[in-house]
PDB file of C-alpha atoms in Angstrom:
ATOM      1  CA  MET A   1     148.500 127.480 162.309  1.00 57.00           C
ATOM      2  CA  ALA A   2     149.174 124.494 163.936  1.00 58.00           C
ATOM      3  CA  VAL A   3     151.087 121.777 161.450  1.00 55.00           C
ATOM      4  CA  PRO A   4     150.428 118.243 161.991  1.00 60.00           C
ATOM      5  CA  CYS A   5     152.561 115.427 162.635  1.00 58.00           C
ATOM      6  CA  THR A   6     152.808 112.299 161.059  1.00 58.00           C
ATOM      7  CA  GLN A   7     153.704 108.702 163.755  1.00 66.00           C
ATOM      8  CA  ALA A   8     155.703 106.546 162.111  1.00 68.00           C
ATOM      9  CA  GLN A   9     154.410 103.047 161.534  1.00 74.00           C
ATOM     10  CA  PRO A  10     155.989 100.313 163.881  1.00 82.00           C
ATOM     11  CA  ALA A  11     158.889  98.186 162.097  1.00 84.00           C
ATOM     12  CA  TRP A  12     156.181  95.464 162.154  1.00 84.00           C
ATOM     13  CA  ALA A  13     153.939  96.607 160.164  1.00 79.00           C
ATOM     14  CA  LEU A  14     156.440  98.479 158.087  1.00 81.00           C
ATOM     15  CA  ALA A  15     157.963  94.202 157.481  1.00 84.00           C
ATOM     16  CA  LEU A  16     154.465  93.314 156.873  1.00 84.00           C
ATOM     17  CA  ALA A  17     154.207  94.942 154.229  1.00 83.00           C
ATOM     18  CA  ALA A  18     156.436  94.030 152.426  1.00 86.00           C
ATOM     19  CA  LEU A  19     155.777  90.372 153.100  1.00 85.00           C
ATOM     20  CA  GLY A  20     152.124  90.942 151.571  1.00 86.00           C
ATOM     21  CA  LEU A  21     153.910  93.040 148.252  1.00 87.00           C
ATOM     22  CA  LEU A  22     157.144  90.309 148.318  1.00 88.00           C
ATOM     23  CA  VAL A  23     154.176  87.526 147.441  1.00 85.00           C
ATOM     24  CA  THR A  24     151.510  89.953 145.796  1.00 88.00           C
ATOM     25  CA  ALA A  25     154.440  90.273 142.894  1.00 91.00           C
ATOM     26  CA  ARG A  26     156.133  86.571 143.479  1.00 87.00           C
ATOM     27  CA  ALA A  27     152.406  85.733 142.841  1.00 84.00           C
ATOM     28  CA  ALA A  28     152.410  87.944 139.690  1.00 92.00           C
ATOM     29  CA  ALA A  29     155.603  86.059 138.265  1.00 91.00           C
ATOM     30  CA  ARG A  30     154.117  82.140 138.050  1.00 90.00           C
ATOM     31  CA  LEU A  31     150.946  83.739 137.039  1.00 90.00           C
ATOM     32  CA  ALA A  32     152.886  85.597 133.499  1.00 94.00           C
ATOM     33  CA  LEU A  33     155.008  83.177 133.261  1.00 92.00           C
ATOM     34  CA  TRP A  34     152.221  80.135 133.651  1.00 93.00           C
ATOM     35  CA  VAL A  35     150.213  82.462 131.228  1.00 94.00           C
ATOM     36  CA  HIS A  36     153.306  82.011 128.938  1.00 95.00           C
ATOM     37  CA  ALA A  37     154.018  78.971 128.979  1.00 95.00           C
ATOM     38  CA  ALA A  38     150.371  77.844 128.700  1.00 95.00           C
ATOM     39  CA  PHE A  39     149.150  79.911 125.066  1.00 95.00           C
ATOM     40  CA  LEU A  40     152.280  82.146 123.810  1.00 95.00           C
ATOM     41  CA  ARG A  41     155.418  80.168 124.416  1.00 96.00           C
ATOM     42  CA  PRO A  42     156.454  78.915 120.914  1.00 96.00           C
ATOM     43  CA  ALA A  43     157.424  75.119 120.739  1.00 96.00           C
ATOM     44  CA  ARG A  44     160.354  73.898 120.120  1.00 97.00           C
ATOM     45  CA  PRO A  45     160.890  72.929 117.112  1.00 98.00           C
ATOM     46  CA  LEU A  46     161.864  69.263 117.432  1.00 98.00           C
ATOM     47  CA  ARG A  47     163.385  67.367 114.713  1.00 98.00           C
ATOM     48  CA  ARG A  48     165.878  70.602 113.956  1.00 98.00           C
ATOM     49  CA  ARG A  49     166.197  70.283 117.592  1.00 98.00           C
ATOM     50  CA  TYR A  50     166.718  66.797 118.385  1.00 98.00           C
ATOM     51  CA  GLY A  51     166.996  63.808 115.290  1.00 98.00           C
ATOM     52  CA  GLU A  52     164.780  63.361 112.968  1.00 98.00           C
ATOM     53  CA  TRP A  53     162.870  60.253 114.302  1.00 98.00           C
ATOM     54  CA  ALA A  54     160.589  59.347 117.511  1.00 98.00           C
ATOM     55  CA  VAL A  55     159.870  56.208 119.109  1.00 98.00           C
ATOM     56  CA  VAL A  56     156.148  56.430 121.032  1.00 98.00           C
ATOM     57  CA  THR A  57     155.301  53.238 123.451  1.00 98.00           C
ATOM     58  CA  GLY A  58     152.009  52.172 124.021  1.00 98.00           C
ATOM     59  CA  ALA A  59     151.432  54.104 120.024  1.00 98.00           C
ATOM     60  CA  THR A  60     148.560  52.233 118.707  1.00 97.00           C
ATOM     61  CA  ASP A  61     145.267  54.068 120.979  1.00 97.00           C
ATOM     62  CA  GLY A  62     144.996  56.551 123.289  1.00 97.00           C
ATOM     63  CA  ILE A  63     147.480  58.927 123.842  1.00 98.00           C
ATOM     64  CA  GLY A  64     150.650  57.446 122.307  1.00 98.00           C
ATOM     65  CA  ARG A  65     148.484  57.381 119.449  1.00 98.00           C
ATOM     66  CA  ALA A  66     147.594  61.101 119.034  1.00 98.00           C
ATOM     67  CA  LEU A  67     151.055  61.806 120.169  1.00 98.00           C
ATOM     68  CA  ALA A  68     152.156  59.574 117.247  1.00 98.00           C
ATOM     69  CA  PHE A  69     150.094  62.270 114.579  1.00 98.00           C
ATOM     70  CA  ARG A  70     151.455  65.240 117.077  1.00 98.00           C
ATOM     71  CA  LEU A  71     155.054  63.966 116.245  1.00 98.00           C
ATOM     72  CA  ALA A  72     154.479  63.114 112.418  1.00 98.00           C
ATOM     73  CA  ALA A  73     152.889  66.600 111.783  1.00 98.00           C
ATOM     74  CA  ALA A  74     156.117  68.155 113.266  1.00 97.00           C
ATOM     75  CA  GLY A  75     157.935  66.132 110.492  1.00 97.00           C
ATOM     76  CA  LEU A  76     159.098  63.584 112.346  1.00 98.00           C
ATOM     77  CA  GLY A  77     159.592  59.494 111.775  1.00 98.00           C
ATOM     78  CA  LEU A  78     158.358  57.331 114.287  1.00 98.00           C
ATOM     79  CA  VAL A  79     159.416  54.323 115.135  1.00 98.00           C
ATOM     80  CA  LEU A  80     155.544  52.885 116.939  1.00 98.00           C
ATOM     81  CA  VAL A  81     156.146  50.559 119.648  1.00 98.00           C
ATOM     82  CA  GLY A  82     152.374  48.988 121.076  1.00 98.00           C
ATOM     83  CA  ARG A  83     151.358  44.601 121.464  1.00 97.00           C
ATOM     84  CA  ASP A  84     148.554  44.480 118.510  1.00 97.00           C
ATOM     85  CA  PRO A  85     150.793  44.003 115.336  1.00 98.00           C
ATOM     86  CA  ASP A  86     146.798  44.589 113.650  1.00 98.00           C
ATOM     87  CA  LYS A  87     146.744  47.419 115.295  1.00 98.00           C
ATOM     88  CA  LEU A  88     150.645  49.105 114.492  1.00 98.00           C
ATOM     89  CA  ALA A  89     150.153  48.299 111.569  1.00 98.00           C
ATOM     90  CA  ALA A  90     146.281  50.374 110.865  1.00 98.00           C
ATOM     91  CA  VAL A  91     148.456  53.282 113.240  1.00 98.00           C
ATOM     92  CA  SER A  92     150.838  53.734 110.380  1.00 98.00           C
ATOM     93  CA  ALA A  93     148.752  52.862 108.015  1.00 98.00           C
ATOM     94  CA  GLU A  94     146.647  55.716 108.849  1.00 98.00           C
ATOM     95  CA  VAL A  95     150.069  58.452 109.879  1.00 98.00           C
ATOM     96  CA  THR A  96     151.164  58.407 106.095  1.00 97.00           C
ATOM     97  CA  GLU A  97     147.624  59.003 104.557  1.00 98.00           C
ATOM     98  CA  ARG A  98     147.535  61.655 106.897  1.00 97.00           C
ATOM     99  CA  HIS A  99     150.797  62.451 106.842  1.00 97.00           C
ATOM    100  CA  PRO A 100     152.550  61.814 102.622  1.00 96.00           C
ATOM    101  CA  GLY A 101     156.349  60.646 102.554  1.00 95.00           C
ATOM    102  CA  ALA A 102     155.795  60.162 106.468  1.00 97.00           C
ATOM    103  CA  ARG A 103     158.175  57.265 107.522  1.00 98.00           C
ATOM    104  CA  VAL A 104     157.087  55.308 109.757  1.00 98.00           C
ATOM    105  CA  ARG A 105     158.094  51.493 111.888  1.00 98.00           C
ATOM    106  CA  THR A 106     156.335  49.525 113.410  1.00 98.00           C
ATOM    107  CA  PHE A 107     157.687  47.605 116.248  1.00 98.00           C
ATOM    108  CA  VAL A 108     155.548  44.325 118.496  1.00 98.00           C
ATOM    109  CA  LEU A 109     156.085  44.139 122.110  1.00 98.00           C
ATOM    110  CA  ASP A 110     153.463  43.250 124.420  1.00 97.00           C
ATOM    111  CA  PHE A 111     155.637  44.515 127.848  1.00 96.00           C
ATOM    112  CA  ALA A 112     153.897  42.722 129.842  1.00 93.00           C
ATOM    113  CA  ALA A 113     153.520  39.195 128.910  1.00 92.00           C
ATOM    114  CA  ALA A 114     157.078  39.148 127.278  1.00 93.00           C
ATOM    115  CA  ASP A 115     159.358  36.768 128.059  1.00 92.00           C
ATOM    116  CA  ASP A 116     162.795  37.799 128.276  1.00 96.00           C
ATOM    117  CA  LEU A 117     161.802  41.831 128.432  1.00 97.00           C
ATOM    118  CA  PRO A 118     165.400  42.429 128.756  1.00 97.00           C
ATOM    119  CA  MET A 119     165.571  40.781 125.491  1.00 97.00           C
ATOM    120  CA  GLU A 120     163.176  41.938 123.324  1.00 97.00           C
ATOM    121  CA  VAL A 121     163.663  45.557 124.439  1.00 98.00           C
ATOM    122  CA  ASN A 122     167.068  45.006 123.749  1.00 97.00           C
ATOM    123  CA  LYS A 123     165.551  44.162 119.878  1.00 98.00           C
ATOM    124  CA  LEU A 124     164.036  47.880 120.191  1.00 98.00           C
ATOM    125  CA  GLY A 125     167.186  48.865 120.412  1.00 98.00           C
ATOM    126  CA  GLU A 126     168.888  47.212 117.873  1.00 98.00           C
ATOM    127  CA  LEU A 127     166.416  48.775 115.831  1.00 97.00           C
ATOM    128  CA  VAL A 128     167.549  52.591 116.777  1.00 98.00           C
ATOM    129  CA  ARG A 129     170.783  51.951 116.412  1.00 96.00           C
ATOM    130  CA  ASP A 130     170.925  53.254 113.862  1.00 95.00           C
ATOM    131  CA  LEU A 131     168.664  56.140 113.351  1.00 98.00           C
ATOM    132  CA  ASP A 132     168.891  59.523 115.121  1.00 98.00           C
ATOM    133  CA  VAL A 133     166.748  59.319 117.908  1.00 98.00           C
ATOM    134  CA  GLY A 134     165.317  62.659 118.958  1.00 98.00           C
ATOM    135  CA  VAL A 135     162.741  61.745 120.653  1.00 98.00           C
ATOM    136  CA  LEU A 136     161.927  58.763 122.670  1.00 98.00           C
ATOM    137  CA  VAL A 137     157.918  58.802 124.320  1.00 98.00           C
ATOM    138  CA  ASN A 138     157.735  56.270 127.314  1.00 98.00           C
ATOM    139  CA  ASN A 139     153.789  55.906 127.287  1.00 98.00           C
ATOM    140  CA  ALA A 140     152.628  52.442 127.205  1.00 97.00           C
ATOM    141  CA  GLY A 141     151.320  51.605 130.791  1.00 96.00           C
ATOM    142  CA  ALA A 142     148.276  50.424 132.901  1.00 96.00           C
ATOM    143  CA  CYS A 143     145.839  51.379 135.782  1.00 97.00           C
ATOM    144  CA  TYR A 144     143.243  49.202 137.493  1.00 97.00           C
ATOM    145  CA  PRO A 145     139.845  48.207 136.154  1.00 96.00           C
ATOM    146  CA  TYR A 146     138.451  50.423 138.811  1.00 97.00           C
ATOM    147  CA  ALA A 147     138.971  51.208 142.880  1.00 98.00           C
ATOM    148  CA  ARG A 148     139.976  48.432 145.055  1.00 98.00           C
ATOM    149  CA  TYR A 149     141.557  48.058 148.707  1.00 98.00           C
ATOM    150  CA  PHE A 150     145.312  47.210 148.402  1.00 98.00           C
ATOM    151  CA  HIS A 151     144.766  44.006 149.835  1.00 98.00           C
ATOM    152  CA  GLU A 152     141.948  43.868 146.715  1.00 98.00           C
ATOM    153  CA  VAL A 153     144.683  43.706 143.653  1.00 98.00           C
ATOM    154  CA  ASP A 154     145.524  40.150 143.079  1.00 96.00           C
ATOM    155  CA  GLU A 155     149.703  39.673 141.947  1.00 96.00           C
ATOM    156  CA  ALA A 156     148.862  38.791 138.128  1.00 96.00           C
ATOM    157  CA  LEU A 157     147.708  43.404 138.533  1.00 96.00           C
ATOM    158  CA  MET A 158     149.978  44.028 140.835  1.00 97.00           C
ATOM    159  CA  TRP A 159     152.767  43.306 139.423  1.00 97.00           C
ATOM    160  CA  ASN A 160     151.704  43.788 136.066  1.00 96.00           C
ATOM    161  CA  LEU A 161     150.900  47.684 137.078  1.00 97.00           C
ATOM    162  CA  ILE A 162     154.915  47.321 137.931  1.00 97.00           C
ATOM    163  CA  ARG A 163     156.475  45.590 135.239  1.00 97.00           C
ATOM    164  CA  LEU A 164     154.433  48.120 132.362  1.00 97.00           C
ATOM    165  CA  ASN A 165     155.151  51.162 134.743  1.00 98.00           C
ATOM    166  CA  VAL A 166     158.598  51.264 136.389  1.00 98.00           C
ATOM    167  CA  GLU A 167     159.859  48.155 134.378  1.00 98.00           C
ATOM    168  CA  ALA A 168     158.892  48.873 130.418  1.00 98.00           C
ATOM    169  CA  VAL A 169     160.401  52.750 131.646  1.00 98.00           C
ATOM    170  CA  THR A 170     163.649  52.027 133.213  1.00 98.00           C
ATOM    171  CA  ARG A 171     164.827  49.642 130.112  1.00 98.00           C
ATOM    172  CA  VAL A 172     163.489  51.102 126.883  1.00 98.00           C
ATOM    173  CA  THR A 173     165.053  54.785 128.002  1.00 98.00           C
ATOM    174  CA  ARG A 174     168.706  52.590 128.913  1.00 98.00           C
ATOM    175  CA  ALA A 175     168.217  51.197 125.331  1.00 98.00           C
ATOM    176  CA  VAL A 176     166.991  54.055 123.482  1.00 98.00           C
ATOM    177  CA  LEU A 177     169.065  57.494 126.027  1.00 98.00           C
ATOM    178  CA  PRO A 178     172.476  56.063 124.696  1.00 98.00           C
ATOM    179  CA  GLY A 179     172.255  57.185 121.883  1.00 98.00           C
ATOM    180  CA  MET A 180     170.861  60.483 122.329  1.00 98.00           C
ATOM    181  CA  VAL A 181     174.387  61.315 124.773  1.00 98.00           C
ATOM    182  CA  GLU A 182     176.690  60.115 121.651  1.00 98.00           C
ATOM    183  CA  ARG A 183     174.691  62.549 119.383  1.00 98.00           C
ATOM    184  CA  GLY A 184     175.006  65.539 122.199  1.00 98.00           C
ATOM    185  CA  ARG A 185     171.123  65.996 121.911  1.00 98.00           C
ATOM    186  CA  GLY A 186     167.924  64.525 121.848  1.00 98.00           C
ATOM    187  CA  ALA A 187     164.469  64.458 123.922  1.00 98.00           C
ATOM    188  CA  VAL A 188     162.533  61.960 126.159  1.00 98.00           C
ATOM    189  CA  VAL A 189     158.638  62.602 127.575  1.00 98.00           C
ATOM    190  CA  ASN A 190     157.561  60.200 130.119  1.00 98.00           C
ATOM    191  CA  ILE A 191     153.757  60.023 130.512  1.00 98.00           C
ATOM    192  CA  GLY A 192     153.130  60.522 134.908  1.00 98.00           C
ATOM    193  CA  SER A 193     150.050  61.149 136.343  1.00 98.00           C
ATOM    194  CA  GLY A 194     148.290  63.961 138.946  1.00 97.00           C
ATOM    195  CA  ALA A 195     147.904  60.783 141.004  1.00 96.00           C
ATOM    196  CA  SER A 196     151.290  61.056 142.321  1.00 95.00           C
ATOM    197  CA  ALA A 197     152.127  64.163 141.235  1.00 94.00           C
ATOM    198  CA  ILE A 198     148.901  66.364 141.625  1.00 95.00           C
ATOM    199  CA  LEU A 199     146.428  65.112 144.448  1.00 97.00           C
ATOM    200  CA  PRO A 200     147.717  64.413 147.489  1.00 97.00           C
ATOM    201  CA  SER A 201     147.335  60.662 147.417  1.00 97.00           C
ATOM    202  CA  ASP A 202     144.824  58.375 145.078  1.00 98.00           C
ATOM    203  CA  PRO A 203     143.414  55.640 147.743  1.00 98.00           C
ATOM    204  CA  LEU A 204     142.147  52.470 146.110  1.00 98.00           C
ATOM    205  CA  TYR A 205     144.866  53.395 143.467  1.00 98.00           C
ATOM    206  CA  THR A 206     148.152  53.288 145.677  1.00 98.00           C
ATOM    207  CA  VAL A 207     150.247  50.332 143.588  1.00 98.00           C
ATOM    208  CA  TYR A 208     149.316  52.905 140.242  1.00 98.00           C
ATOM    209  CA  ALA A 209     149.893  56.272 141.472  1.00 98.00           C
ATOM    210  CA  ALA A 210     153.378  54.389 143.617  1.00 98.00           C
ATOM    211  CA  THR A 211     154.527  53.226 139.415  1.00 98.00           C
ATOM    212  CA  LYS A 212     153.735  56.672 138.845  1.00 98.00           C
ATOM    213  CA  ALA A 213     155.488  57.884 141.074  1.00 98.00           C
ATOM    214  CA  TYR A 214     158.319  56.281 140.431  1.00 98.00           C
ATOM    215  CA  ILE A 215     158.183  57.991 137.136  1.00 98.00           C
ATOM    216  CA  ASP A 216     158.020  61.626 137.882  1.00 98.00           C
ATOM    217  CA  GLN A 217     160.998  61.287 140.467  1.00 98.00           C
ATOM    218  CA  PHE A 218     163.491  59.359 137.641  1.00 98.00           C
ATOM    219  CA  SER A 219     162.840  62.179 135.517  1.00 98.00           C
ATOM    220  CA  ARG A 220     163.504  64.804 137.528  1.00 98.00           C
ATOM    221  CA  CYS A 221     166.756  62.828 138.554  1.00 98.00           C
ATOM    222  CA  LEU A 222     166.988  62.107 134.944  1.00 98.00           C
ATOM    223  CA  TYR A 223     166.572  65.767 133.705  1.00 98.00           C
ATOM    224  CA  VAL A 224     169.921  66.513 136.029  1.00 98.00           C
ATOM    225  CA  GLU A 225     171.589  64.032 135.092  1.00 98.00           C
ATOM    226  CA  TYR A 226     171.453  65.036 131.011  1.00 98.00           C
ATOM    227  CA  ARG A 227     170.235  68.231 131.439  1.00 98.00           C
ATOM    228  CA  SER A 228     174.693  69.459 130.472  1.00 98.00           C
ATOM    229  CA  LYS A 229     175.085  66.606 127.874  1.00 98.00           C
ATOM    230  CA  GLY A 230     172.290  68.398 125.310  1.00 98.00           C
ATOM    231  CA  ILE A 231     168.808  65.545 126.086  1.00 98.00           C
ATOM    232  CA  ASP A 232     165.496  67.348 128.176  1.00 98.00           C
ATOM    233  CA  VAL A 233     164.266  64.640 129.534  1.00 98.00           C
ATOM    234  CA  GLN A 234     160.071  65.917 131.410  1.00 98.00           C
ATOM    235  CA  CYS A 235     157.343  64.102 132.611  1.00 98.00           C
ATOM    236  CA  GLN A 236     153.557  65.271 132.048  1.00 98.00           C
ATOM    237  CA  VAL A 237     151.448  64.512 135.632  1.00 98.00           C
ATOM    238  CA  PRO A 238     147.818  64.785 133.049  1.00 98.00           C
ATOM    239  CA  LEU A 239     145.412  64.486 135.486  1.00 97.00           C
ATOM    240  CA  LEU A 240     141.293  62.641 133.432  1.00 97.00           C
ATOM    241  CA  VAL A 241     141.806  62.145 129.777  1.00 98.00           C
ATOM    242  CA  ALA A 242     139.343  60.653 127.948  1.00 97.00           C
ATOM    243  CA  THR A 243     140.522  57.401 126.761  1.00 96.00           C
ATOM    244  CA  LYS A 244     139.848  53.812 127.810  1.00 91.00           C
ATOM    245  CA  MET A 245     142.287  53.786 130.595  1.00 92.00           C
ATOM    246  CA  ALA A 246     140.548  56.443 132.118  1.00 91.00           C
ATOM    247  CA  SER A 247     137.030  55.143 131.249  1.00 89.00           C
ATOM    248  CA  ILE A 248     135.637  57.515 129.716  1.00 93.00           C
ATOM    249  CA  ARG A 249     134.087  57.378 126.543  1.00 90.00           C
ATOM    250  CA  ASN A 250     132.908  61.078 126.452  1.00 96.00           C
ATOM    251  CA  PRO A 251     135.708  64.174 126.099  1.00 97.00           C
ATOM    252  CA  SER A 252     134.840  67.325 129.002  1.00 97.00           C
ATOM    253  CA  PHE A 253     136.521  70.290 129.681  1.00 97.00           C
ATOM    254  CA  PHE A 254     138.536  68.601 132.462  1.00 97.00           C
ATOM    255  CA  ALA A 255     138.918  65.218 130.573  1.00 98.00           C
ATOM    256  CA  PRO A 256     140.086  66.051 126.929  1.00 98.00           C
ATOM    257  CA  SER A 257     139.999  63.973 124.238  1.00 98.00           C
ATOM    258  CA  PRO A 258     144.050  62.053 123.425  1.00 98.00           C
ATOM    259  CA  GLU A 259     144.271  64.939 120.031  1.00 98.00           C
ATOM    260  CA  THR A 260     143.210  67.893 122.363  1.00 98.00           C
ATOM    261  CA  TYR A 261     145.785  66.692 124.629  1.00 98.00           C
ATOM    262  CA  ALA A 262     148.296  65.713 122.677  1.00 98.00           C
ATOM    263  CA  HIS A 263     148.265  68.759 121.176  1.00 98.00           C
ATOM    264  CA  ALA A 264     149.105  70.773 124.128  1.00 98.00           C
ATOM    265  CA  ALA A 265     151.797  68.009 124.551  1.00 98.00           C
ATOM    266  CA  VAL A 266     154.113  68.465 122.114  1.00 98.00           C
ATOM    267  CA  ARG A 267     153.689  72.430 122.929  1.00 98.00           C
ATOM    268  CA  TYR A 268     155.674  71.865 126.743  1.00 98.00           C
ATOM    269  CA  ILE A 269     158.525  69.019 125.351  1.00 98.00           C
ATOM    270  CA  GLY A 270     161.252  70.223 125.532  1.00 97.00           C
ATOM    271  CA  TYR A 271     161.122  72.955 128.788  1.00 97.00           C
ATOM    272  CA  GLU A 272     160.125  72.290 132.236  1.00 96.00           C
ATOM    273  CA  PRO A 273     160.827  68.661 134.215  1.00 97.00           C
ATOM    274  CA  ARG A 274     158.130  68.140 135.450  1.00 97.00           C
ATOM    275  CA  CYS A 275     154.577  70.356 133.311  1.00 97.00           C
ATOM    276  CA  THR A 276     150.672  69.454 132.949  1.00 97.00           C
ATOM    277  CA  PRO A 277     150.412  70.732 129.463  1.00 98.00           C
ATOM    278  CA  TYR A 278     146.844  70.755 129.082  1.00 98.00           C
ATOM    279  CA  TRP A 279     145.324  74.309 131.084  1.00 98.00           C
ATOM    280  CA  PRO A 280     142.770  73.207 133.019  1.00 98.00           C
ATOM    281  CA  HIS A 281     144.690  70.404 134.249  1.00 98.00           C
ATOM    282  CA  ALA A 282     146.172  72.581 135.603  1.00 96.00           C
ATOM    283  CA  LEU A 283     143.575  75.403 137.097  1.00 96.00           C
ATOM    284  CA  LEU A 284     142.574  71.971 138.680  1.00 96.00           C
ATOM    285  CA  TRP A 285     146.045  71.813 140.620  1.00 94.00           C
ATOM    286  CA  PHE A 286     146.210  75.263 141.623  1.00 94.00           C
ATOM    287  CA  LEU A 287     142.701  74.348 143.222  1.00 95.00           C
ATOM    288  CA  ILE A 288     143.301  71.210 144.801  1.00 95.00           C
ATOM    289  CA  SER A 289     146.307  72.974 146.621  1.00 94.00           C
ATOM    290  CA  LEU A 290     143.991  75.113 148.351  1.00 95.00           C
ATOM    291  CA  VAL A 291     141.737  72.591 149.769  1.00 96.00           C
ATOM    292  CA  PRO A 292     143.565  71.126 152.925  1.00 97.00           C
ATOM    293  CA  GLU A 293     144.821  67.968 152.446  1.00 97.00           C
ATOM    294  CA  ALA A 294     142.691  65.707 155.107  1.00 97.00           C
ATOM    295  CA  VAL A 295     140.091  67.446 153.133  1.00 98.00           C
ATOM    296  CA  ALA A 296     140.680  66.188 149.748  1.00 97.00           C
ATOM    297  CA  ASN A 297     141.584  62.494 150.496  1.00 98.00           C
ATOM    298  CA  GLY A 298     139.013  62.505 152.321  1.00 98.00           C
ATOM    299  CA  MET A 299     137.014  63.830 148.829  1.00 97.00           C
ATOM    300  CA  ILE A 300     139.570  61.679 146.754  1.00 98.00           C
ATOM    301  CA  LEU A 301     138.313  58.192 149.076  1.00 98.00           C
ATOM    302  CA  GLY A 302     134.755  58.441 148.272  1.00 98.00           C
ATOM    303  CA  VAL A 303     135.165  59.277 144.696  1.00 97.00           C
ATOM    304  CA  ALA A 304     137.225  55.841 144.905  1.00 98.00           C
ATOM    305  CA  LEU A 305     135.177  54.116 147.186  1.00 98.00           C
ATOM    306  CA  ASP A 306     131.852  55.050 144.688  1.00 98.00           C
ATOM    307  CA  VAL A 307     133.350  53.533 141.606  1.00 97.00           C
ATOM    308  CA  ARG A 308     134.749  50.310 143.092  1.00 97.00           C
ATOM    309  CA  ILE A 309     131.422  49.714 144.006  1.00 98.00           C
ATOM    310  CA  LYS A 310     130.631  50.403 140.899  1.00 96.00           C
ATOM    311  CA  GLY A 311     132.899  48.147 138.530  1.00 97.00           C
ATOM    312  CA  GLN A 312     131.790  45.734 141.541  1.00 97.00           C
ATOM    313  CA  ALA A 313     128.527  45.779 140.696  1.00 97.00           C
ATOM    314  CA  LYS A 314     129.760  45.717 136.718  1.00 94.00           C
ATOM    315  CA  ASP A 315     130.965  42.565 137.583  1.00 94.00           C
ATOM    316  CA  ALA A 316     128.825  40.690 139.366  1.00 94.00           C
ATOM    317  CA  ARG A 317     126.600  41.280 136.162  1.00 94.00           C
ATOM    318  CA  LYS A 318     129.262  40.129 134.064  1.00 91.00           C
ATOM    319  CA  LYS A 319     129.075  37.097 136.140  1.00 89.00           C
ATOM    320  CA  LYS A 320     125.391  36.201 136.142  1.00 89.00           C
ATOM    321  CA  ALA A 321     125.816  36.517 132.813  1.00 87.00           C
ATOM    322  CA  ARG A 322     128.440  33.633 132.371  1.00 78.00           C
TER     323      ARG A 322
END
């Protein structure tokens, strides 16, 4: 009876199989880590780990307002920063009504209109100097009213975006961070955007996307600089959230309410230096990564051009009504 002989596989086939196994194992590990972070990982005990107070800029609307309530629920005192004193008072009253015993202070500051922004931010630094500030949320920011080509962006809008999205974040962080260094603990959360970290480009929102790219790199560098000092720095990069800035009235699965986003956002504080807390946004990130960049750019540009046409028509109606 003849004994069948087995032919050895060529080396290239074995190498290809090993590479496939390695890629599969790596993908499975990344998926498992993402599932753990998105659904299973516990939130940090913010007050015990970082300190008793949180400073939140842009705290009267949208994500900032929702985060203020979530941080109060976590037991932190709040320093709410905003440009409208009436809105600040209303949010403060609502926080204390929902969370009896919560400590809330307010600070009026219009980052875009302040005559002397460095002096005003220094005043904020003086206000919080004797507080055990554990969490800083740099949320205040601005975007275009609607999509437009770079040459259509007027001077006032362009410099307003840079002042709010770049200068204000930098100055507030510089005012609050030294106290965290002295205490040896703290968390800085900067609200970035998927426009700079998820999308390959964001045409017709060029200045906005560029300012958020600054926030992304600013955060990642600070994370490396200050991690050994007990300070966690994080850039959160959401996609669309149903806020006034995004001009979305009704929340949806992929454009959640600020409250839904904030619930996810607080769970991520203190972990990765860059994250997308709301898991459907992370799913979109993965799907976008599968599309060739040229194709994705064309799709994004098409959507932006449609938004531009609608925005221009709305402006024309307003002028006609006058």
